[in-house]
XYZ file of C-alpha atoms in Angstrom:
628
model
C 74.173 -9.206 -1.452
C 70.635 -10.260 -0.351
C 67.829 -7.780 1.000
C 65.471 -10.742 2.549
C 66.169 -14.182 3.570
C 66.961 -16.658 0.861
C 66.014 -19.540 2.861
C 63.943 -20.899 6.192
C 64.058 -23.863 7.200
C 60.553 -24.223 8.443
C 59.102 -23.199 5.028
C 58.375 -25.849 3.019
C 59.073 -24.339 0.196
C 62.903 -24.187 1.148
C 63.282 -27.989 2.672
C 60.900 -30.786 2.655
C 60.273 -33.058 5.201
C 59.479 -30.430 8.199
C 61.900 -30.990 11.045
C 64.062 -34.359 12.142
C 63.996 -37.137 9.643
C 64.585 -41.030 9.614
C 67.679 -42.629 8.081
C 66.838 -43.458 4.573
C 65.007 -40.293 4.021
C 65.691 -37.961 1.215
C 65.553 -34.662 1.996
C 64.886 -31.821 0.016
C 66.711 -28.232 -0.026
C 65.590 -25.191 -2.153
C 66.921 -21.574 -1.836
C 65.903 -18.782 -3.505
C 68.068 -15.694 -4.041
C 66.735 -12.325 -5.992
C 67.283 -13.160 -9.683
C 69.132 -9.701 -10.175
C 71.985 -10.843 -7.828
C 73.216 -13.167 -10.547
C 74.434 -15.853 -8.814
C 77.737 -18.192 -10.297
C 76.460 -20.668 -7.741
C 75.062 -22.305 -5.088
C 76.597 -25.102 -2.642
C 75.147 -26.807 0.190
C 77.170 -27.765 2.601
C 76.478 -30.793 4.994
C 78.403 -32.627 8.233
C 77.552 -35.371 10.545
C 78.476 -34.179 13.888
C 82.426 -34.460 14.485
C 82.971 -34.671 10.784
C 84.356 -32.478 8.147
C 81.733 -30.939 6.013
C 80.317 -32.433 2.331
C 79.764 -29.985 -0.908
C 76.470 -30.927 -2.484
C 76.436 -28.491 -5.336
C 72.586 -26.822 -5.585
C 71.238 -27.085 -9.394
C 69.034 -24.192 -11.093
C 65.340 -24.947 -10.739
C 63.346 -22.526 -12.131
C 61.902 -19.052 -10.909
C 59.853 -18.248 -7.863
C 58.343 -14.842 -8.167
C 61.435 -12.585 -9.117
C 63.724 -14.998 -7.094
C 65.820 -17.666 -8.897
C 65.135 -21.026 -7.128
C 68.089 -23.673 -6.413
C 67.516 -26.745 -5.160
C 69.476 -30.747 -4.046
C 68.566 -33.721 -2.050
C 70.580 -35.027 0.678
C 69.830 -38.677 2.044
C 71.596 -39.441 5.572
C 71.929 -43.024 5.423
C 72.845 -43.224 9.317
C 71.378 -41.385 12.620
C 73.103 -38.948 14.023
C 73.239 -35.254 14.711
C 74.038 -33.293 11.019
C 74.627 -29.804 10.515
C 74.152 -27.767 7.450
C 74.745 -24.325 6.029
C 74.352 -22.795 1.942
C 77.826 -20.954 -0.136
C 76.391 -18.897 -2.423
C 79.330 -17.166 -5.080
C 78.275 -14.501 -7.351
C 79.637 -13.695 -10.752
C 82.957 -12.213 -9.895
C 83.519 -15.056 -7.306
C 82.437 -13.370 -4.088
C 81.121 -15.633 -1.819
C 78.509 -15.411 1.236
C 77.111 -18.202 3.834
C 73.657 -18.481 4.521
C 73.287 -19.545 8.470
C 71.071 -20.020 10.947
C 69.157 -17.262 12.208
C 66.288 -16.521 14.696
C 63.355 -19.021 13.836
C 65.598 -20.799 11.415
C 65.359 -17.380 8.364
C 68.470 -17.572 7.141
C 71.001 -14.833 7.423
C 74.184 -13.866 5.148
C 77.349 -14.038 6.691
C 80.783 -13.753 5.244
C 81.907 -16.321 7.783
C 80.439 -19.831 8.759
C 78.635 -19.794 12.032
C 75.382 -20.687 13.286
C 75.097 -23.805 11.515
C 71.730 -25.447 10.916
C 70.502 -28.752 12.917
C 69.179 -31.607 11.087
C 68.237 -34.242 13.894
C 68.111 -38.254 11.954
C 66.673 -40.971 13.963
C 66.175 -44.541 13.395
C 62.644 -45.040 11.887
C 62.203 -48.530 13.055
C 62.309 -47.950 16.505
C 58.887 -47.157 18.097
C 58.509 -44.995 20.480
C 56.509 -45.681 23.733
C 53.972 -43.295 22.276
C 51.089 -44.541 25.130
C 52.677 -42.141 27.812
C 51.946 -38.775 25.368
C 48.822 -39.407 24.899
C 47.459 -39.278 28.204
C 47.993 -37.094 31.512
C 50.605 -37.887 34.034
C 50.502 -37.458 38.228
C 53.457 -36.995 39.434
C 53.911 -38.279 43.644
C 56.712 -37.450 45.942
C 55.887 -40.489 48.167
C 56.298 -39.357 51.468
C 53.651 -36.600 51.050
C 50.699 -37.755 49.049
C 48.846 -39.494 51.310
C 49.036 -42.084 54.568
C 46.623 -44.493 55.883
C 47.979 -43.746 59.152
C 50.848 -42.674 61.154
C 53.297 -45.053 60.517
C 55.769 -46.479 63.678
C 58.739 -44.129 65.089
C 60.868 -46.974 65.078
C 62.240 -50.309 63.442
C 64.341 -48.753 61.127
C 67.812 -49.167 59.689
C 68.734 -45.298 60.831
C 66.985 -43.140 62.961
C 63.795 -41.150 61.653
C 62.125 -38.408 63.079
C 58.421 -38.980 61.812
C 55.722 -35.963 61.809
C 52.782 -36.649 63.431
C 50.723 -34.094 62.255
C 49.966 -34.299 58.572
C 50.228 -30.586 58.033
C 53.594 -29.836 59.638
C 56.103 -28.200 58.184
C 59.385 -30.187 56.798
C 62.527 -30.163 58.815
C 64.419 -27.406 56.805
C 66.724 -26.102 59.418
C 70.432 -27.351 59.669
C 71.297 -29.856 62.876
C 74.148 -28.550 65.113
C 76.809 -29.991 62.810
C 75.592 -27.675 59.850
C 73.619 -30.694 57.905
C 70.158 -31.005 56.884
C 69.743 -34.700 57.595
C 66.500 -35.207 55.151
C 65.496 -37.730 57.524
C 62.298 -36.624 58.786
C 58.999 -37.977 57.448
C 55.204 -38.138 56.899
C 54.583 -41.853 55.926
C 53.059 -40.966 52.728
C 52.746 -44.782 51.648
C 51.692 -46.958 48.943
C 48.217 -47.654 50.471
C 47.838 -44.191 50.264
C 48.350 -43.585 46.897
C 45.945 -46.851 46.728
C 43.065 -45.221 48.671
C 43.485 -42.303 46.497
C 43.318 -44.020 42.825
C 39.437 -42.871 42.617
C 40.582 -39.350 42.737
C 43.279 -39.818 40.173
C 40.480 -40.742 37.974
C 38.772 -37.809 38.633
C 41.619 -36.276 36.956
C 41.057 -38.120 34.252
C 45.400 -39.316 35.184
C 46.803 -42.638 32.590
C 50.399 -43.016 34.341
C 51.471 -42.525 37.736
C 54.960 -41.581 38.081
C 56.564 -42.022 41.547
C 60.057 -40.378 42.619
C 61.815 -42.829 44.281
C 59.842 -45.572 46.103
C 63.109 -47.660 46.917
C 64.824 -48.223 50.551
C 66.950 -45.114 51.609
C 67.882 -43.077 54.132
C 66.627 -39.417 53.013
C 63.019 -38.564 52.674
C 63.410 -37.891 49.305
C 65.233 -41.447 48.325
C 67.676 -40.048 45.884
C 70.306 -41.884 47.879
C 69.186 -45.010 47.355
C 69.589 -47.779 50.320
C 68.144 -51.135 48.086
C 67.240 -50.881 44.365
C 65.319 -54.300 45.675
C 63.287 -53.371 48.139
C 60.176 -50.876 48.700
C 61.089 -48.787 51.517
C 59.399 -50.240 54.428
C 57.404 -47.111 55.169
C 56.189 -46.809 51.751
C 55.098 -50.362 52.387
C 55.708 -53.954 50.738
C 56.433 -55.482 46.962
C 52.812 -57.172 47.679
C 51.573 -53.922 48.291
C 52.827 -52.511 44.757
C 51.578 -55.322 43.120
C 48.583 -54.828 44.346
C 49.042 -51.081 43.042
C 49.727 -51.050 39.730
C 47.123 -54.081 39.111
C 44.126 -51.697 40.636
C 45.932 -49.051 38.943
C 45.636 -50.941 35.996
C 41.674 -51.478 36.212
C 41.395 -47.735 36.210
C 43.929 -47.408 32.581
C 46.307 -46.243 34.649
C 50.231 -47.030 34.175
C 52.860 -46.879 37.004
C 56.377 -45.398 36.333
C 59.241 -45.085 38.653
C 61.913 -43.026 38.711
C 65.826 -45.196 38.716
C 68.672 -43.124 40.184
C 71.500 -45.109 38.540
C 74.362 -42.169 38.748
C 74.868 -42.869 42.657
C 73.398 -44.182 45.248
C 73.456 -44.031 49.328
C 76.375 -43.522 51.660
C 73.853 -45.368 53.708
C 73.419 -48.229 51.867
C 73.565 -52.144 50.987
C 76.181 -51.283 48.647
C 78.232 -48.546 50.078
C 77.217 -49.299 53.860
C 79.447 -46.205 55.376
C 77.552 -46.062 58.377
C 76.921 -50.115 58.896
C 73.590 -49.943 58.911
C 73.353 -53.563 57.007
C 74.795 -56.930 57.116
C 76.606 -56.490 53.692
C 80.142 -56.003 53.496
C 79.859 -52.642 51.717
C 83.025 -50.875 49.253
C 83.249 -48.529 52.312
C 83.821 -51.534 54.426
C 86.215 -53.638 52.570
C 88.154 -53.464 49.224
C 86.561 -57.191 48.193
C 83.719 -56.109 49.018
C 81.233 -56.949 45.744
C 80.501 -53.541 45.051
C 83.676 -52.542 45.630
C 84.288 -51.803 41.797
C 81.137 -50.220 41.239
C 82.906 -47.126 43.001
C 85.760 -44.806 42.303
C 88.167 -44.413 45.327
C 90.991 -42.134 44.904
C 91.712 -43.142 49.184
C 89.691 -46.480 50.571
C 87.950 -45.549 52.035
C 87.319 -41.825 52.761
C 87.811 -40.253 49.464
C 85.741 -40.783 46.327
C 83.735 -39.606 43.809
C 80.168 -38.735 44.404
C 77.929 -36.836 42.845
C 78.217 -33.004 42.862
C 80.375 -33.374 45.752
C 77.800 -34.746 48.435
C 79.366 -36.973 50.105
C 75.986 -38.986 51.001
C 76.025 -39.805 47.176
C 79.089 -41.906 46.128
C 79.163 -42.407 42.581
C 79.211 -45.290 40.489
C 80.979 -46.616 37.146
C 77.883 -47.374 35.127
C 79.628 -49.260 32.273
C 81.539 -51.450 35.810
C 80.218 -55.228 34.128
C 79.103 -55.920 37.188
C 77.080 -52.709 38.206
C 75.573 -53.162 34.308
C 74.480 -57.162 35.627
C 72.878 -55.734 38.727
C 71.315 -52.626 37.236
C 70.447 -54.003 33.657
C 71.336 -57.176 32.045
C 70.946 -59.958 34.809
C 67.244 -61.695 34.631
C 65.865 -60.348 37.796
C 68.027 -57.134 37.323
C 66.742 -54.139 38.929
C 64.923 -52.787 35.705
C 63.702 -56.184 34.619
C 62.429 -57.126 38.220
C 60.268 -54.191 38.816
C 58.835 -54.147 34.781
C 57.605 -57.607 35.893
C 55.938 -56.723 39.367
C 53.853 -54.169 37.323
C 56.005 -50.764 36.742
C 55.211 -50.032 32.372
C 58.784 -47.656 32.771
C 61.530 -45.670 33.830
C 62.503 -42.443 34.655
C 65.850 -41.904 34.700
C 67.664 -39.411 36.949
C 70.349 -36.737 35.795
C 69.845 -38.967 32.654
C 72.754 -36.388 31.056
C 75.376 -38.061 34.181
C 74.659 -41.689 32.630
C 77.148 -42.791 29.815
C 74.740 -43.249 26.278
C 75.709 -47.145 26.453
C 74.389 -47.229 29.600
C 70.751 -45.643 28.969
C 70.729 -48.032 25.502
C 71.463 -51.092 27.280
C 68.657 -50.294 29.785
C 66.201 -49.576 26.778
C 67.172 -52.946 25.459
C 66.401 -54.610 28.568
C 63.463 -52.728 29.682
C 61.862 -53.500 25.836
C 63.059 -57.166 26.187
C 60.883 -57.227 29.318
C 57.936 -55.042 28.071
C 58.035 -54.334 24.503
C 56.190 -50.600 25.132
C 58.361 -50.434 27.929
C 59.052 -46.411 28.668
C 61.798 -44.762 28.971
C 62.116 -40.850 30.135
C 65.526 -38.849 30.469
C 65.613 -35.800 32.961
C 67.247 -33.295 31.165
C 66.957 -29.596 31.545
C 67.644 -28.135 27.911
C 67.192 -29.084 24.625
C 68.135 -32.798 24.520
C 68.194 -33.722 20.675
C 71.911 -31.408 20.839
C 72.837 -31.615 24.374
C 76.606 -31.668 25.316
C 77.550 -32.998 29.042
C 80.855 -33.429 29.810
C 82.353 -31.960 26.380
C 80.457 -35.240 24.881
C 77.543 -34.528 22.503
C 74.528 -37.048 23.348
C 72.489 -39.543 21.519
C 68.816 -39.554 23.404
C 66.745 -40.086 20.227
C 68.448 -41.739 17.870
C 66.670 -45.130 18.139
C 67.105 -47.228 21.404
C 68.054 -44.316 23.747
C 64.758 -42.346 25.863
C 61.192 -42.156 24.471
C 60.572 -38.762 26.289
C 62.741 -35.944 28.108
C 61.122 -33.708 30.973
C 60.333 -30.678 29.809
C 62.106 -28.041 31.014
C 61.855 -26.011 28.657
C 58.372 -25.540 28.324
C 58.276 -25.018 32.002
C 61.173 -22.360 31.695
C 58.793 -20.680 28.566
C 55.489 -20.748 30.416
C 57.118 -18.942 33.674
C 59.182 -16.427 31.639
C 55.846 -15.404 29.558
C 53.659 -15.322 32.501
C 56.337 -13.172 34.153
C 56.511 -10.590 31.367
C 58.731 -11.735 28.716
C 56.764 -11.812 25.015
C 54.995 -14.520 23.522
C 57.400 -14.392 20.701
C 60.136 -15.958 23.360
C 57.733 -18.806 24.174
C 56.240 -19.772 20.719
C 60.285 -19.765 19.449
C 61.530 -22.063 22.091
C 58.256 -24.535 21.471
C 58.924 -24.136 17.589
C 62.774 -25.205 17.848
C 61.921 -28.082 20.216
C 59.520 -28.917 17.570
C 61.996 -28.357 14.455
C 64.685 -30.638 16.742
C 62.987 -33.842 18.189
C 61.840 -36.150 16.063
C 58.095 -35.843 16.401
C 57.071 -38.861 17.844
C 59.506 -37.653 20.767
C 57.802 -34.175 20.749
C 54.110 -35.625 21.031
C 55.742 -37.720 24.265
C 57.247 -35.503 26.207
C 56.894 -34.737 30.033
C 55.536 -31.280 29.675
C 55.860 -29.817 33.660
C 55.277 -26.617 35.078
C 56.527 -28.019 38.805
C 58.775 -30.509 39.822
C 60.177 -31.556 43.286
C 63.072 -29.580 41.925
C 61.750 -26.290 41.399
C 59.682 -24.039 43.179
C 55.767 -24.475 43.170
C 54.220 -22.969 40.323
C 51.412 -21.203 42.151
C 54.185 -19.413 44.304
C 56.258 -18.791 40.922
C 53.124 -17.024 39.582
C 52.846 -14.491 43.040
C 55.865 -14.021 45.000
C 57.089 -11.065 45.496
C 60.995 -10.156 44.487
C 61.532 -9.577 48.444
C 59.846 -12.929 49.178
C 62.869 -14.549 47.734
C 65.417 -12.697 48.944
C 64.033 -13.291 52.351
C 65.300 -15.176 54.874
C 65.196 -18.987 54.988
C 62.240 -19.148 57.902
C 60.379 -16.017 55.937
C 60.519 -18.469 52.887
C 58.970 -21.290 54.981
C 56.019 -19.439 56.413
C 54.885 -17.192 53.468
C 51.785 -17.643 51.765
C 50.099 -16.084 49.096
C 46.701 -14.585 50.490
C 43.607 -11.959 49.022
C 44.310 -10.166 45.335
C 48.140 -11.777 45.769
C 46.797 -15.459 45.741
C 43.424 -14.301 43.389
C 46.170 -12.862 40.958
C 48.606 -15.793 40.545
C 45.343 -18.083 40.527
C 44.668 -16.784 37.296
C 48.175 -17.014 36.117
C 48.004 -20.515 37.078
C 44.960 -21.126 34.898
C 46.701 -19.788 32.166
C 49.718 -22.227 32.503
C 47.884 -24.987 33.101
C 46.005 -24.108 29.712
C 49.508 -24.215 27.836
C 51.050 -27.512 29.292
C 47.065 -28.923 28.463
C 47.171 -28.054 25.275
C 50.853 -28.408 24.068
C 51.854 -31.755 22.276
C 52.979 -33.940 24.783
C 51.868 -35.476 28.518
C 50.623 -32.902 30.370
C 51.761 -33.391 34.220
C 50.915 -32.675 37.709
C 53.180 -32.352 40.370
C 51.283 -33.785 43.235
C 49.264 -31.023 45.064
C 49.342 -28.339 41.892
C 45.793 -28.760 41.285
C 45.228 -28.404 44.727
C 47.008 -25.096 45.143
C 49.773 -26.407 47.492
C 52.567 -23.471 47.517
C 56.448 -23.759 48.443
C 59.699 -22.355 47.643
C 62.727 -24.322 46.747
C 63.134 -27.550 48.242
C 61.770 -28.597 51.189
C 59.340 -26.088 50.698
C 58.465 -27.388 47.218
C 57.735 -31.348 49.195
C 55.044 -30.133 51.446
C 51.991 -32.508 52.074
C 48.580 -32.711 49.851
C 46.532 -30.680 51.765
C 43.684 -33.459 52.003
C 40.468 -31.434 53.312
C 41.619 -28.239 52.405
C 42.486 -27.781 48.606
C 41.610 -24.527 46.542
C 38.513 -25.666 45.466
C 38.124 -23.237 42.541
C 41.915 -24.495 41.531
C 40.659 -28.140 41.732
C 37.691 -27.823 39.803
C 39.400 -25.805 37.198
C 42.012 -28.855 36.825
C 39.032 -31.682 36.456
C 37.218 -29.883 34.222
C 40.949 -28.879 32.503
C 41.790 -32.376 32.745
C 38.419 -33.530 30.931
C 39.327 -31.350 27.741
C 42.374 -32.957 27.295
C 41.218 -36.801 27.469
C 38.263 -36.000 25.421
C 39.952 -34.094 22.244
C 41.546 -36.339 19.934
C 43.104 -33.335 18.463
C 44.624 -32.006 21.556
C 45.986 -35.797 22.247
C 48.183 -36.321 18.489
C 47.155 -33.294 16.036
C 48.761 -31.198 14.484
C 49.964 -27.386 15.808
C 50.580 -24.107 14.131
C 51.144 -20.945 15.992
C 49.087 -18.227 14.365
C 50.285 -15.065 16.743
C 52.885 -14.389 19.373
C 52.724 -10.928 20.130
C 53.678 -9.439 23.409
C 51.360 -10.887 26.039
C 48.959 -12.479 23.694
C 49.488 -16.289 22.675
C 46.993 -17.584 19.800
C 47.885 -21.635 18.337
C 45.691 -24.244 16.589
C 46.017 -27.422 17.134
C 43.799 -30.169 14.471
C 43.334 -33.577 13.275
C 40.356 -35.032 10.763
C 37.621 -34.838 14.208
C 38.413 -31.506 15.358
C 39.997 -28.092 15.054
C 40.619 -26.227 18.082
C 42.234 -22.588 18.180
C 43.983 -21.395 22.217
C 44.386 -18.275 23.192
C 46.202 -16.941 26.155
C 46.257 -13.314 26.789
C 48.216 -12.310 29.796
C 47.601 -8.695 29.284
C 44.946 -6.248 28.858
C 41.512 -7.290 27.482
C 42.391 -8.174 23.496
C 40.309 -8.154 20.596
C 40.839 -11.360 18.450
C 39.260 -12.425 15.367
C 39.501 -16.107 14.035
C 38.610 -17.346 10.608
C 36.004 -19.349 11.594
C 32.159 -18.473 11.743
C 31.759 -20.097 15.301
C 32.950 -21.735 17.887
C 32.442 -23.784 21.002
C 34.612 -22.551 24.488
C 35.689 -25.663 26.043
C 36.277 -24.533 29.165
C 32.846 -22.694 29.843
C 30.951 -24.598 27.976
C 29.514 -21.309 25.897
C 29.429 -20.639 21.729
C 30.199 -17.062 20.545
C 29.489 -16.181 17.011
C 30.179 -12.881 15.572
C 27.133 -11.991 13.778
C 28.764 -9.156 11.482
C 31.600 -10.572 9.585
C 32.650 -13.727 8.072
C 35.339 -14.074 10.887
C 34.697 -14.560 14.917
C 35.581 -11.634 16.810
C 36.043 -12.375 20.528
C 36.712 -10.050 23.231
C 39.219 -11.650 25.736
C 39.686 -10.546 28.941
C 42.649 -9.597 30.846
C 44.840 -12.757 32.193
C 41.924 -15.345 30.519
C 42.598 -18.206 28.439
C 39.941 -20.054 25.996
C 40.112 -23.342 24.243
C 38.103 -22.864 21.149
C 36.630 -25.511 18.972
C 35.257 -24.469 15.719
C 31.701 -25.807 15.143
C 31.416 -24.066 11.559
């Protein structure tokens, strides 16, 4: 019936406002068939999530070109998830459906599928927009930095602690087949405290800390005490003291709350005795007792993905939520008033949506700009966990998801896959969240749960299929390391310049490499960075905080073409155009007469045309500010 695309929904022309709306807001929907098709009519066709679908019949509004134009208003009085999709019936009572296709062009179909996303939030919730706007550090405590070599002994279970800085991690199996995750470095919170001046340097406005709490593992995602510091991190006068110097320095601390489970070694649970509580493991009255799920006291339970070092709770238990949540000196309030500004929440997609909303509402009754981030690895405005659909940015749910996708983008482009892929899963992110949540996200290339970037960037496929003590021992060296160096530039320049907080995994800047996990956790190599990586970062770093446009302004991609990436980003002080180009040298040319190279410093005008024509070189990246 139709030849081209009778409707986009990123064209303005076809619906008006761009992207997720408020409740309350009209919104508008044109479509515009060829005029010679002869259309009976036009329906639009409307749901809430769940919910049978609405008719909104489309009225004639006048010609575009040689395309009829029809056109309604929908208002979605509530937030939610809605999904949409056009009937169109010509004159002997045929009828097509318009759906969803690639970068929202509408295709005909002659049955319903691919249904169109309209994401509706609650306007008068305001998001805790401070944490976009600036760049985040990222610390896996153990390994960032000691004051000194902290005491073999005196703990609740047995630690093997490194002496030398540099070691490797325990990542070999004991003699019963388990890797304990009980050896340690001592990175501690007077470490991070001597090292505050060279956050600066990085220009860094929030900390975020994996877990800092009591617990048996190095890593501390089986937490012990959701009271205490860990006493080798050090003290709750010693965080105080923290996040107040931190503070001088416009710096923000966030931690990161595992509320899905906790330790087999802990206060609660106490499987192995370790404290004087009477843990559920220990006795059925226990207190905490009915914070677990027993299907045999007191050997068999639930924990989480089957580790049974994790037990897992009942979130919505009342008692867990007084503890956790809604007490005064619960765990989220207590540690918002020692000096923490937010949360990050672990497997956020395992926690029940009353749970994460009642720990918004507590955490803003605390701090009113309180934060709160979700980790979740896909698209979160539609993702489904456990067959449930969940509510993240509704109003009163997270401020910010990790961004996992823009990691997965930025590794698939630099690996070979076009800059059409990338620029399509930025623009649905961006068509999806509402856009205070885009300009907030947690844009990552590295986490403690994925392999270092650096190592992404160079490895070879027979590095990873290599054996476990290949894995720990290889290293990127010569042309191999020179080569993913400049890779790394050029996704550092994307998370930089992408709406949204860019952050550094502890040690990125600094060229640290690793595997997967414990390879990933390796020390900051104090005394022996990459230098050339370092200074790249700072001066990186120093683009970032100073553009006002590259902090809330707007973005447009203007090409995505195989291994070249070109997008503006603008506000009233500035316009700035990036380009990436992963390939061979490129020609581009820019409609502007001139501009300034932010990351060298240099101004290139093309004396021949109206336009600037740059030559790019192979695997380069420039942030361009026009200066006429």
């Amino acid at each position: 019936m139709f030849e081209q695309s009778i409707y986009t929904s990123r064209d303005a022309a076809c619906k008006q406002p761009y992207g997720a709306v408020p409740a309350g807001q009209a919104v508008s929907f044109s479509v515009y068939p060829a005029r010679e098709v002869f259309l009976r009519g036009v329906t639009l066709y409307i749901s809430e999530d769940g919910k049978e679908p609405t008719a909104y019949p489309m009225h004639w509004g006048g010609l575009r070109g040689d395309c009829d134009r029809y056109c309604t208003t929908f208002t979605p009085e509530t937030p939610g998830l809605y999904w949409y999709y056009f009937a169109v019936e010509d004159r002997h009572g045929a009828r097509k459906y318009i759906c969803r296709g690639a970068a929202g062009v509408g295709y005909e179909s002659d049955t319903v599928q691919d249904l169109y996303q309209l994401t509706v939030f609650d306007g008068s919730y305001a998001v805790a927009d401070w944490f976009g706007r600036g760049i985040t550090y990222n610390i896996f405590p153990d390994r960032f930095c000691r004051t000194e070599v902290p005491p073999k002994e005196g703990y609740r279970a047995h630690r093997e602690v490194h002496d030398n800085w540099n070691d490797l991690p325990v990542y070999q199996p004991d003699a019963h087949g388990e890797i304990l995750n009980n050896d340690f470095f001592g990175g501690s919170l007077k470490g991070v405290l001597s090292k505050l001046d060279y956050l600066a340097s990085l220009h860094v406005q929030t900390i975020y800390f994996n877990p800092i709490f009591e617990a048996y593992s190095n890593h501390r995602y089986d937490t012990g005490n959701y009271k205490n510091i860990d006493p080798m991190m050090g003290t709750e006068e010693d965080f105080k003291e923290l996040c107040a110097e931190a503070k001088k320095r416009g710096m923000r601390v966030i931690l990161d709350g595992v509320f899905s489970h906790n330790g087999y070694d802990s206060v609660y649970f106490n499987a192995r005795g370790h404290y004087d509580s009477v843990g559920a493991f220990q006795s059925q009255e226990s207190p905490y007792y009915e914070w677990y799920d027993f299907s045999h006291w007191p050997d068999q339970y639930s924990s989480w993905w089957g580790i049974y070092t994790l037990p897992q709770v009942n979130e919505l238990n009342p008692k867990y939520l007084d503890y956790i949540i809604e007490d005064e000196d619960s765990v989220i309030r207590r540690w918002l008033r020692l000096g923490a500004s937010g949360w990050r929440l672990d497997v956020a997609d395992e926690l029940p949506d009353e749970f994460i909303a009642k720990l918004n509402a507590a955490a803003r009754r605390e701090k009113p700009d309180a934060l709160v981030v979700g980790e979740v690895w896909e698209d979160a405005s539609n993702k489904i966990s456990y067959s449930v659909r969940r509510r993240y940015f509704q109003g009163g749910e997270l401020d910010s998801v990790m961004n996992y996708p823009l990691r997965d983008g930025v590794m698939s482009f630099l690996g070979g896959s076009p800059a059409e892929d990338f620029a399509e899963k930025m623009e649905c992110l961006r068509e999806n969240y509402p856009r205070a949540v885009f300009y907030n996200l947690m844009n990552i290339i590295g986490t403690h749960d994925t392999p270092r970037a650096l190592t992404v960037m160079g490895a070879k496929p027979e590095d990873w299929s290599g054996s476990r003590d290949h894995r720990a021992r290889a290293r990127l060296i010569g042309e191999d390391l020179i080569a993913a160096r400049r890779k790394m530039y050029l996704a550092a320049v994307i998370q930089f310049t992408m709406p949204g907080s860019p952050t550094i995994y502890y040690g990125d800047e600094a060229g640290l490499q690793g595997f997967e996990d414990p390879f990933n956790r390796r020390t900051y190599p104090w005394g022996n960075e990459d230098g050339s990586l370092l200074d790249f970062y700072r001066k990186l770093c120093a683009v970032r905080t100073q553009s006002s446009a590259l902090t809330d302004g707007e973005i447009a991609f203007r090409k995505a073409e195989g291994g070249l990436l070109i997008y503006e980003r603008w506000d009233a002080q500035e316009h700035l155009y990036i380009v990436i180009n992963r390939d061979d040298e490129a020609v581009v040319r820019l409609p502007c007469h001139a501009a300034e190279d932010l990351l060298d410093d240099q101004t290139r005008v093309d004396t021949d045309t109206d336009d600037l024509v740059l030559r790019i070189p192979a695997c380069s990246a420039r942030i361009l500010r026009v200066t006429e």
